[in-house]
PDB file of C-alpha atoms in Angstrom:
ATOM      1  CA  MET F   1      14.831 -11.742   6.981  1.00  0.00           C
ATOM      2  CA  ILE F   2      12.995  -9.434   9.401  1.00  0.00           C
ATOM      3  CA  HIS F   3      15.039  -7.071  11.568  1.00  0.00           C
ATOM      4  CA  LEU F   4      12.939  -5.868  14.524  1.00  0.00           C
ATOM      5  CA  VAL F   5      14.009  -2.754  16.444  1.00  0.00           C
ATOM      6  CA  ASP F   6      12.362  -1.079  19.421  1.00  0.00           C
ATOM      7  CA  GLN F   7      12.510   2.449  18.001  1.00  0.00           C
ATOM      8  CA  THR F   8      13.749   4.440  15.030  1.00  0.00           C
ATOM      9  CA  SER F   9      12.943   7.766  13.424  1.00  0.00           C
ATOM     10  CA  SER F  10      11.780   6.230  10.138  1.00  0.00           C
ATOM     11  CA  THR F  11      12.106   2.698   8.781  1.00  0.00           C
ATOM     12  CA  ASN F  12      11.993   4.113   5.235  1.00  0.00           C
ATOM     13  CA  ALA F  13      14.878   6.479   5.972  1.00  0.00           C
ATOM     14  CA  ASP F  14      16.897   3.672   7.551  1.00  0.00           C
ATOM     15  CA  VAL F  15      16.340   1.300   4.629  1.00  0.00           C
ATOM     16  CA  ALA F  16      17.130   4.094   2.140  1.00  0.00           C
ATOM     17  CA  ALA F  17      20.431   4.702   3.934  1.00  0.00           C
ATOM     18  CA  ALA F  18      21.162   0.962   3.836  1.00  0.00           C
ATOM     19  CA  VAL F  19      20.483   0.931   0.077  1.00  0.00           C
ATOM     20  CA  ARG F  20      22.955   3.778  -0.460  1.00  0.00           C
ATOM     21  CA  SER F  21      25.635   1.936   1.487  1.00  0.00           C
ATOM     22  CA  GLY F  22      24.907  -1.425  -0.155  1.00  0.00           C
ATOM     23  CA  GLU F  23      23.891  -3.075   3.103  1.00  0.00           C
ATOM     24  CA  VAL F  24      20.387  -4.271   2.290  1.00  0.00           C
ATOM     25  CA  ARG F  25      19.199  -7.256   0.274  1.00  0.00           C
ATOM     26  CA  GLU F  26      15.852  -7.728  -1.428  1.00  0.00           C
ATOM     27  CA  GLY F  27      13.613  -9.665   0.951  1.00  0.00           C
ATOM     28  CA  ASP F  28      14.973  -7.989   4.087  1.00  0.00           C
ATOM     29  CA  TRP F  29      12.506  -6.009   6.199  1.00  0.00           C
ATOM     30  CA  LEU F  30      13.140  -3.448   8.928  1.00  0.00           C
ATOM     31  CA  VAL F  31      10.241  -3.351  11.416  1.00  0.00           C
ATOM     32  CA  ALA F  32      10.016  -0.912  14.342  1.00  0.00           C
ATOM     33  CA  ARG F  33       7.890  -1.108  17.461  1.00  0.00           C
ATOM     34  CA  ARG F  34       7.951   2.698  17.548  1.00  0.00           C
ATOM     35  CA  GLN F  35       8.666   5.256  14.828  1.00  0.00           C
ATOM     36  CA  THR F  36       9.214   8.905  15.716  1.00  0.00           C
ATOM     37  CA  ALA F  37       9.291  10.593  12.291  1.00  0.00           C
ATOM     38  CA  GLY F  38       7.287   8.409   9.920  1.00  0.00           C
ATOM     39  CA  LYS F  39       5.568   9.867   6.884  1.00  0.00           C
ATOM     40  CA  GLY F  40       2.896   8.862   4.424  1.00  0.00           C
ATOM     41  CA  ARG F  41       1.829   9.712   0.904  1.00  0.00           C
ATOM     42  CA  GLN F  42       1.838  13.363  -0.195  1.00  0.00           C
ATOM     43  CA  GLY F  43       3.963  14.329   2.816  1.00  0.00           C
ATOM     44  CA  ARG F  44       1.359  13.336   5.413  1.00  0.00           C
ATOM     45  CA  GLU F  45       2.623  12.415   8.873  1.00  0.00           C
ATOM     46  CA  TRP F  46       2.177   8.714   9.641  1.00  0.00           C
ATOM     47  CA  PHE F  47       0.590   7.907  13.006  1.00  0.00           C
ATOM     48  CA  ASP F  48       2.827   6.038  15.437  1.00  0.00           C
ATOM     49  CA  GLY F  49       0.494   3.940  17.550  1.00  0.00           C
ATOM     50  CA  SER F  50       1.936   1.496  20.045  1.00  0.00           C
ATOM     51  CA  GLY F  51       1.308  -2.056  18.841  1.00  0.00           C
ATOM     52  CA  ASN F  52       0.866  -1.113  15.186  1.00  0.00           C
ATOM     53  CA  PHE F  53       2.979  -2.442  12.315  1.00  0.00           C
ATOM     54  CA  MET F  54       5.598  -0.076  10.849  1.00  0.00           C
ATOM     55  CA  GLY F  55       8.096  -1.560   8.423  1.00  0.00           C
ATOM     56  CA  SER F  56      10.051  -1.084   5.212  1.00  0.00           C
ATOM     57  CA  THR F  57      11.772  -3.182   2.576  1.00  0.00           C
ATOM     58  CA  ALA F  58      13.646  -2.545  -0.686  1.00  0.00           C
ATOM     59  CA  VAL F  59      12.956  -3.916  -4.163  1.00  0.00           C
ATOM     60  CA  ALA F  60      15.692  -4.128  -6.789  1.00  0.00           C
ATOM     61  CA  LEU F  61      14.571  -2.867 -10.207  1.00  0.00           C
ATOM     62  CA  HIS F  62      15.205  -4.974 -13.300  1.00  0.00           C
ATOM     63  CA  PRO F  63      14.875  -3.816 -16.936  1.00  0.00           C
ATOM     64  CA  SER F  64      12.040  -6.280 -17.577  1.00  0.00           C
ATOM     65  CA  ASP F  65       9.986  -5.211 -14.537  1.00  0.00           C
ATOM     66  CA  PRO F  66       6.674  -3.326 -14.851  1.00  0.00           C
ATOM     67  CA  PRO F  67       6.796   0.417 -13.970  1.00  0.00           C
ATOM     68  CA  PRO F  68       8.289   0.939 -10.480  1.00  0.00           C
ATOM     69  CA  ALA F  69       5.296   2.988  -9.285  1.00  0.00           C
ATOM     70  CA  THR F  70       3.067  -0.073  -9.724  1.00  0.00           C
ATOM     71  CA  LEU F  71       4.779  -1.659  -6.730  1.00  0.00           C
ATOM     72  CA  SER F  72       2.059   0.188  -4.820  1.00  0.00           C
ATOM     73  CA  PHE F  73      -0.428  -2.399  -6.135  1.00  0.00           C
ATOM     74  CA  VAL F  74       1.929  -5.248  -5.185  1.00  0.00           C
ATOM     75  CA  THR F  75       2.134  -3.847  -1.669  1.00  0.00           C
ATOM     76  CA  ALA F  76      -1.579  -3.146  -1.299  1.00  0.00           C
ATOM     77  CA  LEU F  77      -2.476  -6.701  -2.318  1.00  0.00           C
ATOM     78  CA  ALA F  78       0.137  -8.148   0.068  1.00  0.00           C
ATOM     79  CA  VAL F  79      -1.236  -6.075   2.951  1.00  0.00           C
ATOM     80  CA  TYR F  80      -4.803  -7.017   1.984  1.00  0.00           C
ATOM     81  CA  GLU F  81      -3.920 -10.728   2.104  1.00  0.00           C
ATOM     82  CA  ALA F  82      -2.009 -10.456   5.394  1.00  0.00           C
ATOM     83  CA  VAL F  83      -4.964  -8.604   6.933  1.00  0.00           C
ATOM     84  CA  GLN F  84      -7.448 -11.121   5.542  1.00  0.00           C
ATOM     85  CA  GLU F  85      -5.403 -13.940   7.063  1.00  0.00           C
ATOM     86  CA  ALA F  86      -5.378 -12.210  10.463  1.00  0.00           C
ATOM     87  CA  LEU F  87      -9.145 -11.562  10.346  1.00  0.00           C
ATOM     88  CA  SER F  88     -10.024 -15.218   9.590  1.00  0.00           C
ATOM     89  CA  GLY F  89     -13.440 -14.193   8.288  1.00  0.00           C
ATOM     90  CA  ALA F  90     -14.292 -11.770  11.117  1.00  0.00           C
ATOM     91  CA  ALA F  91     -14.544  -8.904   8.602  1.00  0.00           C
ATOM     92  CA  GLN F  92     -13.778  -8.252   4.944  1.00  0.00           C
ATOM     93  CA  PRO F  93     -11.064  -5.767   3.927  1.00  0.00           C
ATOM     94  CA  ARG F  94     -11.318  -3.883   0.650  1.00  0.00           C
ATOM     95  CA  LEU F  95      -8.897  -1.997  -1.585  1.00  0.00           C
ATOM     96  CA  LYS F  96      -9.278   1.569  -2.833  1.00  0.00           C
ATOM     97  CA  TRP F  97      -7.194   3.057  -5.628  1.00  0.00           C
ATOM     98  CA  PRO F  98      -4.331   3.823  -5.604  1.00  0.00           C
ATOM     99  CA  ASN F  99      -3.200   1.754  -2.597  1.00  0.00           C
ATOM    100  CA  ASP F 100      -5.520   2.152   0.382  1.00  0.00           C
ATOM    101  CA  VAL F 101      -6.571  -0.867   2.432  1.00  0.00           C
ATOM    102  CA  LEU F 102      -9.956  -0.332   4.090  1.00  0.00           C
ATOM    103  CA  ILE F 103     -11.967  -2.183   6.693  1.00  0.00           C
ATOM    104  CA  GLY F 104     -15.436  -1.162   7.827  1.00  0.00           C
ATOM    105  CA  GLY F 105     -15.079   1.874   5.566  1.00  0.00           C
ATOM    106  CA  GLY F 106     -12.018   3.102   7.478  1.00  0.00           C
ATOM    107  CA  LYS F 107      -8.412   3.437   6.333  1.00  0.00           C
ATOM    108  CA  LEU F 108      -6.410   0.588   7.831  1.00  0.00           C
ATOM    109  CA  ALA F 109      -2.991   0.958   6.228  1.00  0.00           C
ATOM    110  CA  GLY F 110      -0.610   3.423   4.633  1.00  0.00           C
ATOM    111  CA  ILE F 111       1.906   2.701   1.870  1.00  0.00           C
ATOM    112  CA  LEU F 112       4.803   4.889   0.736  1.00  0.00           C
ATOM    113  CA  LEU F 113       7.215   4.236  -2.162  1.00  0.00           C
ATOM    114  CA  GLU F 114      10.539   6.068  -2.490  1.00  0.00           C
ATOM    115  CA  ARG F 115      13.051   5.606  -5.330  1.00  0.00           C
ATOM    116  CA  VAL F 116      16.653   5.239  -4.129  1.00  0.00           C
ATOM    117  CA  ARG F 117      19.186   4.582  -6.890  1.00  0.00           C
ATOM    118  CA  ASP F 118      18.224   1.311  -8.608  1.00  0.00           C
ATOM    119  CA  ARG F 119      15.779   0.281  -5.886  1.00  0.00           C
ATOM    120  CA  VAL F 120      12.397   1.238  -4.517  1.00  0.00           C
ATOM    121  CA  VAL F 121      12.032   1.513  -0.760  1.00  0.00           C
ATOM    122  CA  VAL F 122       8.555   0.336   0.238  1.00  0.00           C
ATOM    123  CA  GLY F 123       7.164   1.563   3.551  1.00  0.00           C
ATOM    124  CA  VAL F 124       4.069   0.054   5.155  1.00  0.00           C
ATOM    125  CA  GLY F 125       2.059   1.042   8.205  1.00  0.00           C
ATOM    126  CA  VAL F 126      -0.887  -1.074   9.402  1.00  0.00           C
ATOM    127  CA  ASN F 127      -3.184  -0.178  12.296  1.00  0.00           C
ATOM    128  CA  LEU F 128      -3.116  -3.397  14.289  1.00  0.00           C
ATOM    129  CA  ALA F 129      -3.894  -2.012  17.740  1.00  0.00           C
ATOM    130  CA  LYS F 130      -5.074   1.566  17.357  1.00  0.00           C
ATOM    131  CA  ALA F 131      -6.331   3.931  14.644  1.00  0.00           C
ATOM    132  CA  PRO F 132      -5.561   7.661  14.558  1.00  0.00           C
ATOM    133  CA  ASP F 133      -8.114  10.461  14.428  1.00  0.00           C
ATOM    134  CA  LEU F 134      -7.711  11.713  10.866  1.00  0.00           C
ATOM    135  CA  PRO F 135      -9.056  15.146   9.873  1.00  0.00           C
ATOM    136  CA  ASP F 136     -10.206  14.132   6.401  1.00  0.00           C
ATOM    137  CA  ARG F 137     -11.199  10.465   6.576  1.00  0.00           C
ATOM    138  CA  LYS F 138     -12.276   7.630   8.826  1.00  0.00           C
ATOM    139  CA  ALA F 139      -9.559   5.304  10.147  1.00  0.00           C
ATOM    140  CA  ALA F 140      -9.824   1.773  11.517  1.00  0.00           C
ATOM    141  CA  ALA F 141      -7.690  -0.812  13.310  1.00  0.00           C
ATOM    142  CA  LEU F 142      -7.766  -4.606  13.305  1.00  0.00           C
ATOM    143  CA  ALA F 143      -8.344  -4.423  17.063  1.00  0.00           C
ATOM    144  CA  ASP F 144     -11.799  -2.995  16.266  1.00  0.00           C
ATOM    145  CA  PHE F 145     -12.736  -6.421  14.855  1.00  0.00           C
ATOM    146  CA  ILE F 146     -10.456  -9.044  16.461  1.00  0.00           C
ATOM    147  CA  PRO F 147      -8.009  -9.280  19.378  1.00  0.00           C
ATOM    148  CA  THR F 148      -4.932  -7.230  18.474  1.00  0.00           C
ATOM    149  CA  PRO F 149      -2.597  -9.370  16.338  1.00  0.00           C
ATOM    150  CA  ASP F 150       0.944  -9.866  17.631  1.00  0.00           C
ATOM    151  CA  LEU F 151       3.459  -7.806  15.700  1.00  0.00           C
ATOM    152  CA  GLU F 152       6.009 -10.483  14.845  1.00  0.00           C
ATOM    153  CA  PRO F 153       3.623 -13.087  13.358  1.00  0.00           C
ATOM    154  CA  PHE F 154       1.914 -10.341  11.347  1.00  0.00           C
ATOM    155  CA  ALA F 155       5.296  -9.154  10.045  1.00  0.00           C
ATOM    156  CA  ASP F 156       6.158 -12.729   9.020  1.00  0.00           C
ATOM    157  CA  THR F 157       2.864 -13.082   7.138  1.00  0.00           C
ATOM    158  CA  LEU F 158       3.208  -9.729   5.399  1.00  0.00           C
ATOM    159  CA  SER F 159       6.796 -10.380   4.289  1.00  0.00           C
ATOM    160  CA  ARG F 160       5.750 -13.756   2.863  1.00  0.00           C
ATOM    161  CA  ARG F 161       2.735 -12.326   1.036  1.00  0.00           C
ATOM    162  CA  PHE F 162       4.834  -9.471  -0.328  1.00  0.00           C
ATOM    163  CA  ALA F 163       7.451 -11.885  -1.715  1.00  0.00           C
ATOM    164  CA  GLU F 164       4.690 -13.885  -3.427  1.00  0.00           C
ATOM    165  CA  ARG F 165       3.072 -10.801  -4.941  1.00  0.00           C
ATOM    166  CA  LEU F 166       6.431  -9.417  -6.050  1.00  0.00           C
ATOM    167  CA  ALA F 167       7.185 -12.668  -7.887  1.00  0.00           C
ATOM    168  CA  ASN F 168       3.762 -12.508  -9.598  1.00  0.00           C
ATOM    169  CA  TRP F 169       4.391  -8.883 -10.631  1.00  0.00           C
ATOM    170  CA  ARG F 170       7.598  -9.935 -12.362  1.00  0.00           C
ATOM    171  CA  GLN F 171       6.477 -13.249 -13.821  1.00  0.00           C
ATOM    172  CA  LEU F 172       2.818 -12.699 -14.739  1.00  0.00           C
ATOM    173  CA  GLY F 173       2.916  -8.978 -15.502  1.00  0.00           C
ATOM    174  CA  LEU F 174       0.976  -5.968 -14.324  1.00  0.00           C
ATOM    175  CA  ALA F 175      -2.359  -6.666 -16.053  1.00  0.00           C
ATOM    176  CA  THR F 176      -2.914  -9.863 -14.051  1.00  0.00           C
ATOM    177  CA  LEU F 177      -2.118  -8.068 -10.792  1.00  0.00           C
ATOM    178  CA  LEU F 178      -4.497  -5.209 -11.604  1.00  0.00           C
ATOM    179  CA  LYS F 179      -7.350  -7.623 -12.306  1.00  0.00           C
ATOM    180  CA  GLU F 180      -6.880  -9.091  -8.832  1.00  0.00           C
ATOM    181  CA  PHE F 181      -6.706  -5.610  -7.325  1.00  0.00           C
ATOM    182  CA  GLN F 182     -10.014  -4.680  -8.948  1.00  0.00           C
ATOM    183  CA  LEU F 183     -11.689  -7.869  -7.685  1.00  0.00           C
ATOM    184  CA  CYS F 184     -10.893  -6.664  -4.147  1.00  0.00           C
ATOM    185  CA  SER F 185     -11.813  -3.040  -4.854  1.00  0.00           C
ATOM    186  CA  VAL F 186     -14.456  -1.138  -2.951  1.00  0.00           C
ATOM    187  CA  HIS F 187     -15.516   0.423  -6.279  1.00  0.00           C
ATOM    188  CA  ALA F 188     -17.369  -1.724  -8.797  1.00  0.00           C
ATOM    189  CA  PRO F 189     -17.208  -0.844 -12.508  1.00  0.00           C
ATOM    190  CA  GLY F 190     -19.632   1.996 -13.194  1.00  0.00           C
ATOM    191  CA  ALA F 191     -19.681   3.241  -9.590  1.00  0.00           C
ATOM    192  CA  ARG F 192     -19.921   7.030  -9.268  1.00  0.00           C
ATOM    193  CA  VAL F 193     -16.776   8.490  -7.711  1.00  0.00           C
ATOM    194  CA  ARG F 194     -15.154  11.862  -7.093  1.00  0.00           C
ATOM    195  CA  VAL F 195     -11.390  12.185  -7.495  1.00  0.00           C
ATOM    196  CA  HIS F 196      -9.128  14.912  -6.173  1.00  0.00           C
ATOM    197  CA  ASP F 197      -6.239  14.919  -8.622  1.00  0.00           C
ATOM    198  CA  GLN F 198      -2.702  16.127  -7.857  1.00  0.00           C
ATOM    199  CA  ASP F 199      -3.392  19.726  -8.940  1.00  0.00           C
ATOM    200  CA  GLY F 200      -6.211  19.967  -6.384  1.00  0.00           C
ATOM    201  CA  SER F 201      -9.179  19.899  -8.747  1.00  0.00           C
ATOM    202  CA  CYS F 202     -12.153  17.586  -8.178  1.00  0.00           C
ATOM    203  CA  ILE F 203     -13.478  15.416 -11.007  1.00  0.00           C
ATOM    204  CA  GLU F 204     -16.657  13.322 -10.955  1.00  0.00           C
ATOM    205  CA  GLY F 205     -17.412  10.318 -13.106  1.00  0.00           C
ATOM    206  CA  ALA F 206     -17.987   6.580 -13.291  1.00  0.00           C
ATOM    207  CA  PHE F 207     -15.221   4.171 -12.320  1.00  0.00           C
ATOM    208  CA  ALA F 208     -14.091   2.559 -15.592  1.00  0.00           C
ATOM    209  CA  GLY F 209     -11.258   0.368 -14.338  1.00  0.00           C
ATOM    210  CA  LEU F 210      -7.477   0.678 -14.314  1.00  0.00           C
ATOM    211  CA  ASP F 211      -5.090   1.145 -17.207  1.00  0.00           C
ATOM    212  CA  ASP F 212      -3.149  -2.065 -17.845  1.00  0.00           C
ATOM    213  CA  SER F 213       0.070  -0.201 -18.649  1.00  0.00           C
ATOM    214  CA  ASP F 214       0.546   1.630 -15.348  1.00  0.00           C
ATOM    215  CA  GLY F 215      -2.528   1.200 -13.125  1.00  0.00           C
ATOM    216  CA  ALA F 216      -3.864   4.709 -13.754  1.00  0.00           C
ATOM    217  CA  LEU F 217      -7.518   5.302 -12.867  1.00  0.00           C
ATOM    218  CA  ARG F 218      -9.909   5.476 -15.819  1.00  0.00           C
ATOM    219  CA  LEU F 219     -12.880   7.752 -15.195  1.00  0.00           C
ATOM    220  CA  ARG F 220     -15.850   7.984 -17.587  1.00  0.00           C
ATOM    221  CA  LEU F 221     -17.239  11.513 -17.589  1.00  0.00           C
ATOM    222  CA  ALA F 222     -20.846  12.622 -18.060  1.00  0.00           C
ATOM    223  CA  ASP F 223     -20.256  13.496 -21.733  1.00  0.00           C
ATOM    224  CA  GLY F 224     -19.059   9.944 -22.443  1.00  0.00           C
ATOM    225  CA  SER F 225     -15.381  10.832 -22.708  1.00  0.00           C
ATOM    226  CA  GLU F 226     -12.750   9.126 -20.559  1.00  0.00           C
ATOM    227  CA  ARG F 227     -10.210  10.783 -18.278  1.00  0.00           C
ATOM    228  CA  VAL F 228      -7.058   8.980 -17.144  1.00  0.00           C
ATOM    229  CA  ILE F 229      -5.780   9.982 -13.685  1.00  0.00           C
ATOM    230  CA  ARG F 230      -2.339   8.898 -12.538  1.00  0.00           C
ATOM    231  CA  ALA F 231      -2.205  10.553  -9.123  1.00  0.00           C
ATOM    232  CA  GLY F 232      -4.989  11.542  -6.761  1.00  0.00           C
ATOM    233  CA  ASP F 233      -7.446  10.389  -4.107  1.00  0.00           C
ATOM    234  CA  ILE F 234     -10.911   8.903  -4.555  1.00  0.00           C
ATOM    235  CA  VAL F 235     -13.416  10.404  -2.108  1.00  0.00           C
TER     236      VAL F 235
END
């Protein structure tokens, strides 16, 4: 079920509070037309553009599930498919590790995971109508390529795609999901990339795929050795 509100401070904060009070079920989404205190990965502020999608849901964790952090790949693929459906061939989105959705080389969506008790709150922002001016990267909106999609139909599509991808994550396992992620990736195997890891250092190498156990980035260095990176940004 999708609960649509005109305004809130943060859909993630609201869903997290609902998890703590036992008032949210898996499959429910909270979507806001306006968000006044949204945030993104690594503490970044999330742009609140009128007409954009801002929503959150919660996933219950089971002992047999893949690592909770890999829900970022579930979410990225669901957003990718919802965007692809909206575009109807007008442009081709791509994915960039760890969970960026790109179009025309610009960042189209933001994804944030937060652990709350035995659940993961998944927050998603998609630039439907307007893209922000970002200091460190190009941003894009669907409205740059097609008429601005209506919020409610897009929310319906995204919630459906997310449910499908979540079921695949549980039933087929992480390795299958990661293969699909890499098929949609902007980086082909062997592509030269630079990665800023979480301690701030920059590492260069060739993209060598993703680790099947947790989705970590495998980077082949100039000396032939391989470096595994679990948190960072490809630039």
